[in-house]
JSON list of C-alpha atoms in Angstrom, two decimals:
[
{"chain": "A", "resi": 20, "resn": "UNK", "atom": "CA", "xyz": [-50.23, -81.95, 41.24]},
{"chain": "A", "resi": 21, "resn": "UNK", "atom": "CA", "xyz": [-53.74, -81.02, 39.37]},
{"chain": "A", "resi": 22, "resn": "UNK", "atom": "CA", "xyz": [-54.24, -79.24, 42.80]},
{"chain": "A", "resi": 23, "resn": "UNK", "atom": "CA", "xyz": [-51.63, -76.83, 42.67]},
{"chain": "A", "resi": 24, "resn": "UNK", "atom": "CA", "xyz": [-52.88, -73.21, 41.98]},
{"chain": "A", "resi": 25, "resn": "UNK", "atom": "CA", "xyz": [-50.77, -72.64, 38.72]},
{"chain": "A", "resi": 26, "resn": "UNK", "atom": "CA", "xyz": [-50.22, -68.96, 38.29]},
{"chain": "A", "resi": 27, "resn": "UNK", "atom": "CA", "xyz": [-51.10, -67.26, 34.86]},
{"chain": "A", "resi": 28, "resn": "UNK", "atom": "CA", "xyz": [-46.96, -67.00, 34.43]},
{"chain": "A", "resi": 29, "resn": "UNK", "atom": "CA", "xyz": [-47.15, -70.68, 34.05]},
{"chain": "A", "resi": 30, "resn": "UNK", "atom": "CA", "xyz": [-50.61, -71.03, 31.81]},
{"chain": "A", "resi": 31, "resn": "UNK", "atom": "CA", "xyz": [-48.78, -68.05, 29.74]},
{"chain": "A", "resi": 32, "resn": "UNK", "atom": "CA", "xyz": [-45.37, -70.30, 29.12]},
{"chain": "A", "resi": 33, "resn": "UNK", "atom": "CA", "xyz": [-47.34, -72.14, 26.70]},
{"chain": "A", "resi": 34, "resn": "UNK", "atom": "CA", "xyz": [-46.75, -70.22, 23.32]},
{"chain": "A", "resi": 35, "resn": "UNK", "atom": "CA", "xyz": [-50.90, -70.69, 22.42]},
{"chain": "A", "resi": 36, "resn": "UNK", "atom": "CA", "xyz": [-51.49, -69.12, 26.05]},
{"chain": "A", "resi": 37, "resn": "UNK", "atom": "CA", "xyz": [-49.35, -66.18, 25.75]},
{"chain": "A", "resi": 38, "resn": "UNK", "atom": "CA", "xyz": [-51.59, -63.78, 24.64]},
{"chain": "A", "resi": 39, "resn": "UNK", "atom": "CA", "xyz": [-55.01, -64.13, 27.03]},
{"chain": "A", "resi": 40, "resn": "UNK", "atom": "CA", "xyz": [-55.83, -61.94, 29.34]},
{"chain": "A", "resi": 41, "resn": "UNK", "atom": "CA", "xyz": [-56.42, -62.17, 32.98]},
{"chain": "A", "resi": 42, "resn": "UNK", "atom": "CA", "xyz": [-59.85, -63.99, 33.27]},
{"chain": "A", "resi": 43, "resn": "UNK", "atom": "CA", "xyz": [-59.04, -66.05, 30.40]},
{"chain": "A", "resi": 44, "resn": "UNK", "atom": "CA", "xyz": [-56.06, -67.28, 31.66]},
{"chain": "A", "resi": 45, "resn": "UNK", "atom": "CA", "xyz": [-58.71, -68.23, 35.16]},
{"chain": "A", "resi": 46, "resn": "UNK", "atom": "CA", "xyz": [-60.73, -69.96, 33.04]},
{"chain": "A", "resi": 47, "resn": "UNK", "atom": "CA", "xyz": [-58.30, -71.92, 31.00]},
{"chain": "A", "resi": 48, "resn": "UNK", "atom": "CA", "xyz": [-56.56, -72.95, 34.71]},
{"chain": "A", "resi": 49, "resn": "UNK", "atom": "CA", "xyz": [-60.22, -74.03, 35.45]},
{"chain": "A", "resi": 50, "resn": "UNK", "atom": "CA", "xyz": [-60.67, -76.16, 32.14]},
{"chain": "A", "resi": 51, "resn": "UNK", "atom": "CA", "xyz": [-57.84, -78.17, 32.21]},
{"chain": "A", "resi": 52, "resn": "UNK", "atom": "CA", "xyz": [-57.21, -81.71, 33.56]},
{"chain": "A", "resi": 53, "resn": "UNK", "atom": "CA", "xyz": [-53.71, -82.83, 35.03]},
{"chain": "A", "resi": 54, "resn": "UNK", "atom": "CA", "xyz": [-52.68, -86.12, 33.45]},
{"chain": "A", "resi": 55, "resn": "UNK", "atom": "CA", "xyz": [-50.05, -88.69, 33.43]},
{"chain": "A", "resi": 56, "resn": "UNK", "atom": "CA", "xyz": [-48.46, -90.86, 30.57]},
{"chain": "A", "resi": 57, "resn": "UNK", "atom": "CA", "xyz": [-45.82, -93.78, 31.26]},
{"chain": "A", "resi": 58, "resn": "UNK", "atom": "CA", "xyz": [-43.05, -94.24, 28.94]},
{"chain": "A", "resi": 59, "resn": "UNK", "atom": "CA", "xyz": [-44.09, -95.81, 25.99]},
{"chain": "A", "resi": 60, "resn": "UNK", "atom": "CA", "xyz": [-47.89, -94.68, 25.78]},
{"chain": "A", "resi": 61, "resn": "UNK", "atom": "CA", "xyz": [-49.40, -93.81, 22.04]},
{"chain": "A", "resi": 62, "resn": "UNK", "atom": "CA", "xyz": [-51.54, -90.76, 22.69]},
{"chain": "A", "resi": 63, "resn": "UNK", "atom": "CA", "xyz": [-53.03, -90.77, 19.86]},
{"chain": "A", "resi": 64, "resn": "UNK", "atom": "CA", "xyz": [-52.75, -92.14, 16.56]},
{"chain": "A", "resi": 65, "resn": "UNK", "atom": "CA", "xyz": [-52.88, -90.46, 12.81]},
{"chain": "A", "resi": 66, "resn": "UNK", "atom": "CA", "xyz": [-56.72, -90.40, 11.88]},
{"chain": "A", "resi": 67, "resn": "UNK", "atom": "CA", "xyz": [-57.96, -89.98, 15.34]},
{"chain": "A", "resi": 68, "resn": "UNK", "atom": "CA", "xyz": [-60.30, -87.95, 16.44]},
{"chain": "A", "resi": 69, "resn": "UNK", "atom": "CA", "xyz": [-59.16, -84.54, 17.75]},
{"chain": "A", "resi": 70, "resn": "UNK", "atom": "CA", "xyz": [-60.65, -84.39, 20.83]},
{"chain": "A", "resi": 71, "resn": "UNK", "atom": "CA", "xyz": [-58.31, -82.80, 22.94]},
{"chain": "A", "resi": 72, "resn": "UNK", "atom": "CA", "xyz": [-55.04, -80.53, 23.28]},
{"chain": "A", "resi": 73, "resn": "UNK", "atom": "CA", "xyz": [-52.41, -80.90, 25.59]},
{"chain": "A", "resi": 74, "resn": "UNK", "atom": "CA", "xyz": [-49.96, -78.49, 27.71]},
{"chain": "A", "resi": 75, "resn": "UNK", "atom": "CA", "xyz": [-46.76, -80.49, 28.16]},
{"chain": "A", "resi": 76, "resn": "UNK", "atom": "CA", "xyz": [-45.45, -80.16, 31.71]},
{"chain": "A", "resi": 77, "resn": "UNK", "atom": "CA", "xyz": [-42.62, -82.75, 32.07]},
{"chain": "A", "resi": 78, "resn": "UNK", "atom": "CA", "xyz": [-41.26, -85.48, 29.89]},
{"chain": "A", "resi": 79, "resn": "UNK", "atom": "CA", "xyz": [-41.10, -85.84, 26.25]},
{"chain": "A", "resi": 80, "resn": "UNK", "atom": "CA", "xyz": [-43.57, -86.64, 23.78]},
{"chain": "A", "resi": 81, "resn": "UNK", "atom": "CA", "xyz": [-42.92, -88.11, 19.94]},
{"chain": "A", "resi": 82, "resn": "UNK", "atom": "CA", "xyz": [-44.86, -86.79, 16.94]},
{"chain": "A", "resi": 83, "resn": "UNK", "atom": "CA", "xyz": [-44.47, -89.12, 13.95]},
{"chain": "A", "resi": 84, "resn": "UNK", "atom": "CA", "xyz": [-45.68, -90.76, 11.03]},
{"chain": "A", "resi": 85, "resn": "UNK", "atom": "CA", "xyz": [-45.50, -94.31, 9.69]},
{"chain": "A", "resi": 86, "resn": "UNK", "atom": "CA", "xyz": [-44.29, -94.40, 5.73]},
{"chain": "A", "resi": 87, "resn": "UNK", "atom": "CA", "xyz": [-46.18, -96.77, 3.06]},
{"chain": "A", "resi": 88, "resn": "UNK", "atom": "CA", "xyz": [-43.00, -98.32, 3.18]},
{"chain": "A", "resi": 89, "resn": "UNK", "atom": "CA", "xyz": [-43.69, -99.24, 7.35]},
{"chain": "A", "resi": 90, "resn": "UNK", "atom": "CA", "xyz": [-40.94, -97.18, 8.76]},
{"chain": "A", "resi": 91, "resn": "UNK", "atom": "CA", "xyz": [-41.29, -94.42, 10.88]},
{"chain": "A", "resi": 92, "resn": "UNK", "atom": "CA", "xyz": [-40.55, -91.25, 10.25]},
{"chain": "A", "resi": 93, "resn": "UNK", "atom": "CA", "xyz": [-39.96, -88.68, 13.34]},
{"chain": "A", "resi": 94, "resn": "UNK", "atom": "CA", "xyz": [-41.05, -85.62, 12.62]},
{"chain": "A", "resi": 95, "resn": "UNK", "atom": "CA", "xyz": [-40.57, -83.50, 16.20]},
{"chain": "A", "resi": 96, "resn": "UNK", "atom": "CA", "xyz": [-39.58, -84.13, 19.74]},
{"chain": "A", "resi": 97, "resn": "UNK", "atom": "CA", "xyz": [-41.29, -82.10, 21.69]},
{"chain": "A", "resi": 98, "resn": "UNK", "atom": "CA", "xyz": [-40.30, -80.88, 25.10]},
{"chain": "A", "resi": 99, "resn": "UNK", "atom": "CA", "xyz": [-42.26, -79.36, 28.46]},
{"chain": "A", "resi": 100, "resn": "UNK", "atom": "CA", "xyz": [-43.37, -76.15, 27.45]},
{"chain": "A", "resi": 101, "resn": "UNK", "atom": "CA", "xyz": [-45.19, -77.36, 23.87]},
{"chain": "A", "resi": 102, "resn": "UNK", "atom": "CA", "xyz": [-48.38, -77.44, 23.31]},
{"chain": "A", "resi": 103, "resn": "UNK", "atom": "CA", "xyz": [-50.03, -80.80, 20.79]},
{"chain": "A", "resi": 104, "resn": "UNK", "atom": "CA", "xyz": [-53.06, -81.59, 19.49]},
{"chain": "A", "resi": 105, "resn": "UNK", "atom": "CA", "xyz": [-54.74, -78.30, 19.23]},
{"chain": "A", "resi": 106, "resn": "UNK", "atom": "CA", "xyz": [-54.78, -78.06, 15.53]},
{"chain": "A", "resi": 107, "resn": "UNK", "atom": "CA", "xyz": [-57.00, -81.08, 14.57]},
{"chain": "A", "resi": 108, "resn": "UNK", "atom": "CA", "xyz": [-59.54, -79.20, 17.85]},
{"chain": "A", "resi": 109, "resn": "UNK", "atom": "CA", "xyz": [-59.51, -76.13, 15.68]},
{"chain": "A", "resi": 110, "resn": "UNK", "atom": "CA", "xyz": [-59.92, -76.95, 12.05]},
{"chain": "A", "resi": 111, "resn": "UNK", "atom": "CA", "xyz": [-61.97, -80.34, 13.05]},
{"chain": "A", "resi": 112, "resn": "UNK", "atom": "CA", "xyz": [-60.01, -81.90, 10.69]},
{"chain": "A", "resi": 113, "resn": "UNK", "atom": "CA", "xyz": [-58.23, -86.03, 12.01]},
{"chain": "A", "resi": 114, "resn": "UNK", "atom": "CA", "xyz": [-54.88, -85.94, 14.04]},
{"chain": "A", "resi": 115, "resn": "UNK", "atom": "CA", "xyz": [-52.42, -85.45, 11.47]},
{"chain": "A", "resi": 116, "resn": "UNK", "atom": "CA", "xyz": [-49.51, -87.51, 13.12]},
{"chain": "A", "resi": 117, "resn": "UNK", "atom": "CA", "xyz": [-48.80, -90.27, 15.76]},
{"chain": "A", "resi": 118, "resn": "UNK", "atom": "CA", "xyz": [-48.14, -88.99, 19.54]},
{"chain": "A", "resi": 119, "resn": "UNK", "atom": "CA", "xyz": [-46.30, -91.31, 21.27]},
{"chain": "A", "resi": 120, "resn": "UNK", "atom": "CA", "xyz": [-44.54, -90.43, 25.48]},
{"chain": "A", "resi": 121, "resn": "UNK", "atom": "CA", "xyz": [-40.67, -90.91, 24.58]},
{"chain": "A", "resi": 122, "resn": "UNK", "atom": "CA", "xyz": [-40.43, -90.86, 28.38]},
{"chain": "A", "resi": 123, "resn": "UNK", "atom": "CA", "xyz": [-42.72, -90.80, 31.63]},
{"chain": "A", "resi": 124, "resn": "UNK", "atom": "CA", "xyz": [-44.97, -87.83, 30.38]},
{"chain": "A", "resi": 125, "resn": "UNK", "atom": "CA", "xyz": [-47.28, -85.16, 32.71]},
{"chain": "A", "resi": 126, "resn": "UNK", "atom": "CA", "xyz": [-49.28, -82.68, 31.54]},
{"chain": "A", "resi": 127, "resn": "UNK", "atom": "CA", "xyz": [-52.70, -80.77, 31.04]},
{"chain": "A", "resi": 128, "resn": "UNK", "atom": "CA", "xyz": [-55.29, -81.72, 28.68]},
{"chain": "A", "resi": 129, "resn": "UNK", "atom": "CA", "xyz": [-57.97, -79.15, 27.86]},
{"chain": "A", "resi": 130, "resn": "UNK", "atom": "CA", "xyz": [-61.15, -80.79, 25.87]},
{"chain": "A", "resi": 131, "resn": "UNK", "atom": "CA", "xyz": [-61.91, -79.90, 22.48]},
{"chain": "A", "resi": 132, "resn": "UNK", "atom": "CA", "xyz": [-65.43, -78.59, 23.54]},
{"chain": "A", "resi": 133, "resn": "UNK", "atom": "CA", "xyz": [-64.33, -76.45, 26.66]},
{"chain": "A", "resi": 134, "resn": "UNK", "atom": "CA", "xyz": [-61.68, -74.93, 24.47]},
{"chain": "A", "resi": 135, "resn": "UNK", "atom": "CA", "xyz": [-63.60, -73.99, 21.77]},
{"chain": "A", "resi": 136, "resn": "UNK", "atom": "CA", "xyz": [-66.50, -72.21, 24.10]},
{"chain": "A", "resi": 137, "resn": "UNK", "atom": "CA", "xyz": [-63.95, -70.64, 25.85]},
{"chain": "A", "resi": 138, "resn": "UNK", "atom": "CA", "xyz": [-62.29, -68.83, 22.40]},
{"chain": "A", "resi": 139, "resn": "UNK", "atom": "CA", "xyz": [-65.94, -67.91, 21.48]},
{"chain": "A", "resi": 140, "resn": "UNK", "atom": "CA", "xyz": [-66.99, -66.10, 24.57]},
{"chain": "A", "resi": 141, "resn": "UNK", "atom": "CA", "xyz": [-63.20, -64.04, 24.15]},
{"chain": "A", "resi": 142, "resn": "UNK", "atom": "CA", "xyz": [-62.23, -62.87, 20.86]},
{"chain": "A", "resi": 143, "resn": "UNK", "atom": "CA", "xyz": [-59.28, -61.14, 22.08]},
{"chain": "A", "resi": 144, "resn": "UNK", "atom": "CA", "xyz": [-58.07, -65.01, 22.98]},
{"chain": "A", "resi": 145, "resn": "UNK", "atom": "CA", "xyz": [-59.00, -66.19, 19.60]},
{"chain": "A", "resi": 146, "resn": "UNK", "atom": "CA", "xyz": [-57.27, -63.22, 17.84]},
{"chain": "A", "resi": 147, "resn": "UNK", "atom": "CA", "xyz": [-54.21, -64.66, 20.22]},
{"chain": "A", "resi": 148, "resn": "UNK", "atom": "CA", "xyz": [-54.44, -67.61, 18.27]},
{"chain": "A", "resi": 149, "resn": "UNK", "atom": "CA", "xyz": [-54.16, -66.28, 15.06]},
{"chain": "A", "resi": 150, "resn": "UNK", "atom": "CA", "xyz": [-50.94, -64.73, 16.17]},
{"chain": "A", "resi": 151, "resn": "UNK", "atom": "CA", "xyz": [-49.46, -67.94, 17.27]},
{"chain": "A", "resi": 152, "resn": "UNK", "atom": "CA", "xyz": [-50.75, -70.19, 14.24]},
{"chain": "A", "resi": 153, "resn": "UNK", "atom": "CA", "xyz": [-48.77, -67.75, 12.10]},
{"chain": "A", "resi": 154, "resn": "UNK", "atom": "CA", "xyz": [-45.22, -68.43, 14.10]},
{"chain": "A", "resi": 155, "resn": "UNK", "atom": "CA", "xyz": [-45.99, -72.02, 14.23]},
{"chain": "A", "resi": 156, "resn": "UNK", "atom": "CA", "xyz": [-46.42, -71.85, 10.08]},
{"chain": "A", "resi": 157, "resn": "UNK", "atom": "CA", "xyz": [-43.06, -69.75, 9.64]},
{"chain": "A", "resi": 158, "resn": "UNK", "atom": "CA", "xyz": [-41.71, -72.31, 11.98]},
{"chain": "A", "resi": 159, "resn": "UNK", "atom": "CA", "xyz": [-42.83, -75.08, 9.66]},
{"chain": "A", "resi": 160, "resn": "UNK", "atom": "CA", "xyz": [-41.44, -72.71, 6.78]},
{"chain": "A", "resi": 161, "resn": "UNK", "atom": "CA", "xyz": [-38.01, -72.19, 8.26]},
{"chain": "A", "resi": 162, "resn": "UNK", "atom": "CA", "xyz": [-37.66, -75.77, 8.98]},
{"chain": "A", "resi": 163, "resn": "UNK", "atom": "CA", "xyz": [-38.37, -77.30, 5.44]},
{"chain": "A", "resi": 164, "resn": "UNK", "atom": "CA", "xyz": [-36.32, -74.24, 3.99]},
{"chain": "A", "resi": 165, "resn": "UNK", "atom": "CA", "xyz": [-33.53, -75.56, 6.12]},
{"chain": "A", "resi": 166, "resn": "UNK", "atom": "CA", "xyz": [-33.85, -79.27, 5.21]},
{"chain": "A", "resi": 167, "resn": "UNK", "atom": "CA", "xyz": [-34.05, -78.03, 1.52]},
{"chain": "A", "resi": 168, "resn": "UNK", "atom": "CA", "xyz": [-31.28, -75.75, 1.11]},
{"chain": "A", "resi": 169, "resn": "UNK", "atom": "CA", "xyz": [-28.94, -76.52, 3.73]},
{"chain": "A", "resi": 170, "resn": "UNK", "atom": "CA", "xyz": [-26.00, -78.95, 3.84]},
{"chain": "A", "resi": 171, "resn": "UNK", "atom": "CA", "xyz": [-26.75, -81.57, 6.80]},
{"chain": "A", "resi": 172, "resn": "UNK", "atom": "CA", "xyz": [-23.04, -79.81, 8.74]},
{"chain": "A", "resi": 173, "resn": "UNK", "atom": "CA", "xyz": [-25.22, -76.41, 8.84]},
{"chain": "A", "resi": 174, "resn": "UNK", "atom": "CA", "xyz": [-28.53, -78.38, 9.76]},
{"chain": "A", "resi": 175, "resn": "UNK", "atom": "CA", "xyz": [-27.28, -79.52, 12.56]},
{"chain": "A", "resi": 176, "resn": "UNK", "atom": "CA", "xyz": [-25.77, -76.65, 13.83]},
{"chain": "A", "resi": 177, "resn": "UNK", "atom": "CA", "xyz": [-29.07, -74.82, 12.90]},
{"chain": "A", "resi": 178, "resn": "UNK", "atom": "CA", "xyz": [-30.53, -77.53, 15.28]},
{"chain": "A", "resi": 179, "resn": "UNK", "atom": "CA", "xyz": [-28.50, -76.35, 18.07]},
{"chain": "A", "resi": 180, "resn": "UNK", "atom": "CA", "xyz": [-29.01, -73.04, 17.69]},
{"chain": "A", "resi": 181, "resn": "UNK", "atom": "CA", "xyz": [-33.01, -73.18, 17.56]},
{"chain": "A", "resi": 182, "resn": "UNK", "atom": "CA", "xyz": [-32.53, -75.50, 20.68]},
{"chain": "A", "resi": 183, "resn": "UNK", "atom": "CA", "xyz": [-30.46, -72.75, 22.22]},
{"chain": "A", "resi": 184, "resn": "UNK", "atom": "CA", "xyz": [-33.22, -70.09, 21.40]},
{"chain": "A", "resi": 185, "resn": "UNK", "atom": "CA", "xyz": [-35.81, -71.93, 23.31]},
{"chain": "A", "resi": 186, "resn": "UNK", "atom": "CA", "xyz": [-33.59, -72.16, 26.52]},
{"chain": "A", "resi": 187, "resn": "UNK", "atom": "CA", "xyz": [-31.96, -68.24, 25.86]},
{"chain": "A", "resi": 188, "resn": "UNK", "atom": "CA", "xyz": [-34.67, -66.61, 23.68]},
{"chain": "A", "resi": 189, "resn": "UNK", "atom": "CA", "xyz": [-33.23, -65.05, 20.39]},
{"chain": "A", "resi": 190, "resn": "UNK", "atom": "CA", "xyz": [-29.99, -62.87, 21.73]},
{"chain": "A", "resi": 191, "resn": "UNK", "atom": "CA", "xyz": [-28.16, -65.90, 22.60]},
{"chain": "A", "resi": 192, "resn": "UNK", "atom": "CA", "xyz": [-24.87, -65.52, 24.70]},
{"chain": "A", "resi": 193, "resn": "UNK", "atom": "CA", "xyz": [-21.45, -65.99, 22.84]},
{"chain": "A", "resi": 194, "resn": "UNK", "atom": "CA", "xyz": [-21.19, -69.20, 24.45]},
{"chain": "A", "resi": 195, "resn": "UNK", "atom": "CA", "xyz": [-23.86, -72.08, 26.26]},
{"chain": "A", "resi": 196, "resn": "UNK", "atom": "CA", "xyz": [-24.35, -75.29, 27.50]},
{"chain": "A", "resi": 197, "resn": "UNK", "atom": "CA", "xyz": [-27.10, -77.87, 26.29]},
{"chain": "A", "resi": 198, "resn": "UNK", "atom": "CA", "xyz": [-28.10, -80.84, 27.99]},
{"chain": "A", "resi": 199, "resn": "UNK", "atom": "CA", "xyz": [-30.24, -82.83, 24.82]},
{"chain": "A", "resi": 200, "resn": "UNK", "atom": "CA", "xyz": [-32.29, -85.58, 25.98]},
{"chain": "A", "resi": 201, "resn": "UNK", "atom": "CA", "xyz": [-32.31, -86.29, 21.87]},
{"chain": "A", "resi": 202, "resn": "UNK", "atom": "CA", "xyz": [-30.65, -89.28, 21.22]},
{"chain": "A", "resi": 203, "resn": "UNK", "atom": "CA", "xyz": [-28.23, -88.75, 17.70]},
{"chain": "A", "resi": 204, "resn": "UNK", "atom": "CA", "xyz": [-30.89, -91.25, 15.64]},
{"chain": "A", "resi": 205, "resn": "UNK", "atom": "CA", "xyz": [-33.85, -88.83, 16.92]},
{"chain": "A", "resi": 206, "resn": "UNK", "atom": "CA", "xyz": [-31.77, -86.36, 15.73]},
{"chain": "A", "resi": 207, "resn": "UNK", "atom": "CA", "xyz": [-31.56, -87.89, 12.60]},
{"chain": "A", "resi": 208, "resn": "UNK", "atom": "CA", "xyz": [-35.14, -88.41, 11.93]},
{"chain": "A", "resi": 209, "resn": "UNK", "atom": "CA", "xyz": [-36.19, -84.73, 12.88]},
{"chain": "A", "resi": 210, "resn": "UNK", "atom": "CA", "xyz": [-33.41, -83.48, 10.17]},
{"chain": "A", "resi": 211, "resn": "UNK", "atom": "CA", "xyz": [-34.01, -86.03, 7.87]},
{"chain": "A", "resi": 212, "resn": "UNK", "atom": "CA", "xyz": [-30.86, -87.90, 7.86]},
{"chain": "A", "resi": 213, "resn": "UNK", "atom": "CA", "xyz": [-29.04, -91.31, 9.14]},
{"chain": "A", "resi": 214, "resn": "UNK", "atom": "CA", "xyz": [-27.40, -91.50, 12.28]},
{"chain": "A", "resi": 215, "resn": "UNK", "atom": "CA", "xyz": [-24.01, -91.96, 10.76]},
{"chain": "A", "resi": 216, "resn": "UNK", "atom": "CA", "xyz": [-24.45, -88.72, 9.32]},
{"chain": "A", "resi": 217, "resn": "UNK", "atom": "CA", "xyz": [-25.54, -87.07, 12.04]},
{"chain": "A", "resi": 218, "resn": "UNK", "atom": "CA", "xyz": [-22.76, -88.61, 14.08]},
{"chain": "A", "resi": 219, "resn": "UNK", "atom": "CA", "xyz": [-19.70, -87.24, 11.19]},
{"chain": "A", "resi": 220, "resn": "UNK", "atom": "CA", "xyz": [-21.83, -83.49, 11.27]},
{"chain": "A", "resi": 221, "resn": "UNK", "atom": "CA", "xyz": [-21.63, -83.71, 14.99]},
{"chain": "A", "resi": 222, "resn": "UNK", "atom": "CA", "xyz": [-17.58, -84.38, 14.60]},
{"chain": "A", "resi": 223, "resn": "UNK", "atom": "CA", "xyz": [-17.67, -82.35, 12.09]},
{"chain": "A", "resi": 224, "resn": "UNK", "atom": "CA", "xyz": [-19.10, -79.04, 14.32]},
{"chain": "A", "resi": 225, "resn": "UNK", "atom": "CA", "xyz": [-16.65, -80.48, 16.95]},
{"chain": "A", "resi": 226, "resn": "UNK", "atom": "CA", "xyz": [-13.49, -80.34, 14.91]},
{"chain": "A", "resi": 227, "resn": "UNK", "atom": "CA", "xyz": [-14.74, -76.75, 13.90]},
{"chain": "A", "resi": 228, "resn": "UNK", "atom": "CA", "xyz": [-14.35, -75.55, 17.63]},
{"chain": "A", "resi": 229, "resn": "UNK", "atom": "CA", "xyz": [-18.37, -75.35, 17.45]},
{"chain": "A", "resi": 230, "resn": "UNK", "atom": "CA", "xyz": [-19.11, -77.32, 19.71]},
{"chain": "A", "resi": 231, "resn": "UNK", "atom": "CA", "xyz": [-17.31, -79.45, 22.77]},
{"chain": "A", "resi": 232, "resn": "UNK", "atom": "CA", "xyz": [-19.07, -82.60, 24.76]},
{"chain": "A", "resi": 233, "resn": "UNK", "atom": "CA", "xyz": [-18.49, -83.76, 27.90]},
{"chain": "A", "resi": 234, "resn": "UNK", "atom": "CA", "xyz": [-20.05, -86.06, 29.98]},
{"chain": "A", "resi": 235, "resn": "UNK", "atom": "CA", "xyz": [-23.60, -85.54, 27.97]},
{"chain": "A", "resi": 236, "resn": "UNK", "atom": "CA", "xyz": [-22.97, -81.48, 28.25]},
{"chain": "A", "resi": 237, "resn": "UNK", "atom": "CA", "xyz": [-22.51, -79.89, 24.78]},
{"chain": "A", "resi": 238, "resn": "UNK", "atom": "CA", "xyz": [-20.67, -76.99, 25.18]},
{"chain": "A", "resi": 239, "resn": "UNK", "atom": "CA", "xyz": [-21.75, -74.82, 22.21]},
{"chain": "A", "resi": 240, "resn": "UNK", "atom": "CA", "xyz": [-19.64, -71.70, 20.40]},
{"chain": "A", "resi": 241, "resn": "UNK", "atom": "CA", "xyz": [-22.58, -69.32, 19.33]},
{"chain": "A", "resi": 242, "resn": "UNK", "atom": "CA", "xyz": [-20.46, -67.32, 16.88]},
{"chain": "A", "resi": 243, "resn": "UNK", "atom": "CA", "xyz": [-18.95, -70.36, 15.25]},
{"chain": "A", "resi": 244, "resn": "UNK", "atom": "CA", "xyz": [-22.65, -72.57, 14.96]},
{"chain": "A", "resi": 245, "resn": "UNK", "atom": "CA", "xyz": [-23.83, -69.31, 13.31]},
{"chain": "A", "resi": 246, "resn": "UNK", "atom": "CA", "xyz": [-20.79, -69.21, 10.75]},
{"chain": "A", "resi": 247, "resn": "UNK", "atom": "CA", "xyz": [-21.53, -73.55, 9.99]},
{"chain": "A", "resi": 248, "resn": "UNK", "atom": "CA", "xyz": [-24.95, -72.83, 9.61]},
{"chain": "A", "resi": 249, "resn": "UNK", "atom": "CA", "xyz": [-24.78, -69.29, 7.36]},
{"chain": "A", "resi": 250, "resn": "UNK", "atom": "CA", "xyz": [-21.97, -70.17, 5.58]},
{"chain": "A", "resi": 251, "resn": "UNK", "atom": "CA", "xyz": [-22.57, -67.41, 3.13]},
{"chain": "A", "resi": 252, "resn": "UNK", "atom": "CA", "xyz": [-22.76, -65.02, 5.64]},
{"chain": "A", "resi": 253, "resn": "UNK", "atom": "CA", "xyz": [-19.62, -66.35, 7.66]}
]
């Protein structure tokens, strides 16, 4: 697959791609490696090194942390289309979580050094950066303000919505199906919850005409996910 001529539509899916130009886009093609990781795999490990990013083309890939306590904690599941691993390449600082292939993984890995010569010889693709470092950290902001201030029935149902946005973009239709490949105790651990919780939220949303499953298809109300998980505005 490393030999297919990837066009700069597909380098520009990648949210930290989406604002290069032209050549850069060539030359980031030209710096990347395709790779392969089975089921199972640890990446890379918290206090590693950062000497690499990677585009995520298929699979799924586990970011988490072991507590003092020696449990883990989940923090995201992230799906093709993510990028990991570029922010310990760009402040030099260790990996700051555990990456783990939930699945059989593929993707691109771009090295630290090749990267880094590449943003210096463009400064239009480091200002590009800059742009999407800021909508990863009001990401990070929306998500603790949800954990913090939300009820776990509107947590979830902001969970399905934010998964809907990523299929649909933000003007999401009045109704949609998702196929999760989250399991309810991954679930859990990205909202910071049990599974038995998740699993009475889920019934919950269901019982609320939210949501509908069948045969692993969630059949999802827009208008009613948005009035679980704004009550106040509902």
């Amino acid at each position: 697959m490393n030999e297919i001529n990837r066009s700069a539509a597909f380098w520009r899916s990648f949210p930290i791609f989406e604002g290069f130009g032209k050549e850069t886009i060539g030359e980031v093609a030209a710096i990347a490696t395709y790779r392969k990781w089975p089921a199972g795999t640890v990446i890379f490990q918290r206090g590693d090194e950062g000497t690499y990013l990677i585009a995520l083309v298929s699979g799924r890939i586990k970011l988490s942390l072991i507590t003092p306590q020696g449990k883990e904690l989940s923090l995201r599941q992230l799906e093709p289309g993510a990028v990991l691993g570029e922010m310990a390449i760009l402040d030099g600082q260790p990996r700051s979580a555990d990456a783990t292939a939930a699945v059989a993984t593929e993707g691109y890995v771009i090295a630290k050094r090749d990267f880094l010569d590449l943003i210096a010889r463009h400064p239009a693709a480091a200002q590009a950066i800059i742009h999407y470092l800021c909508t990863k950290l009001r990401e990070t902001t929306e998500q603790l303000e949800t954990i913090a201030l939300y009820d776990l029935d509107a947590r979830v149902a902001r969970f399905f919505l934010a998964t809907l946005r990523t299929i649909h973009g933000e003007e999401l239709p009045d109704s949609a199906n998702l196929q999760l490949s989250l399991s309810q105790t991954e679930i859990a651990g990205i909202l910071g919850a049990s599974r038995p919780k998740i699993n009475r939220s889920i019934l919950v949303l269901e019982e609320a005409g939210a949501i509908r499953r069948n045969d692993g298809v969630i059949h999802c109300h827009v208008g009613r996910l948005y009035g679980i998980a704004e009550p106040d505005d509902a």
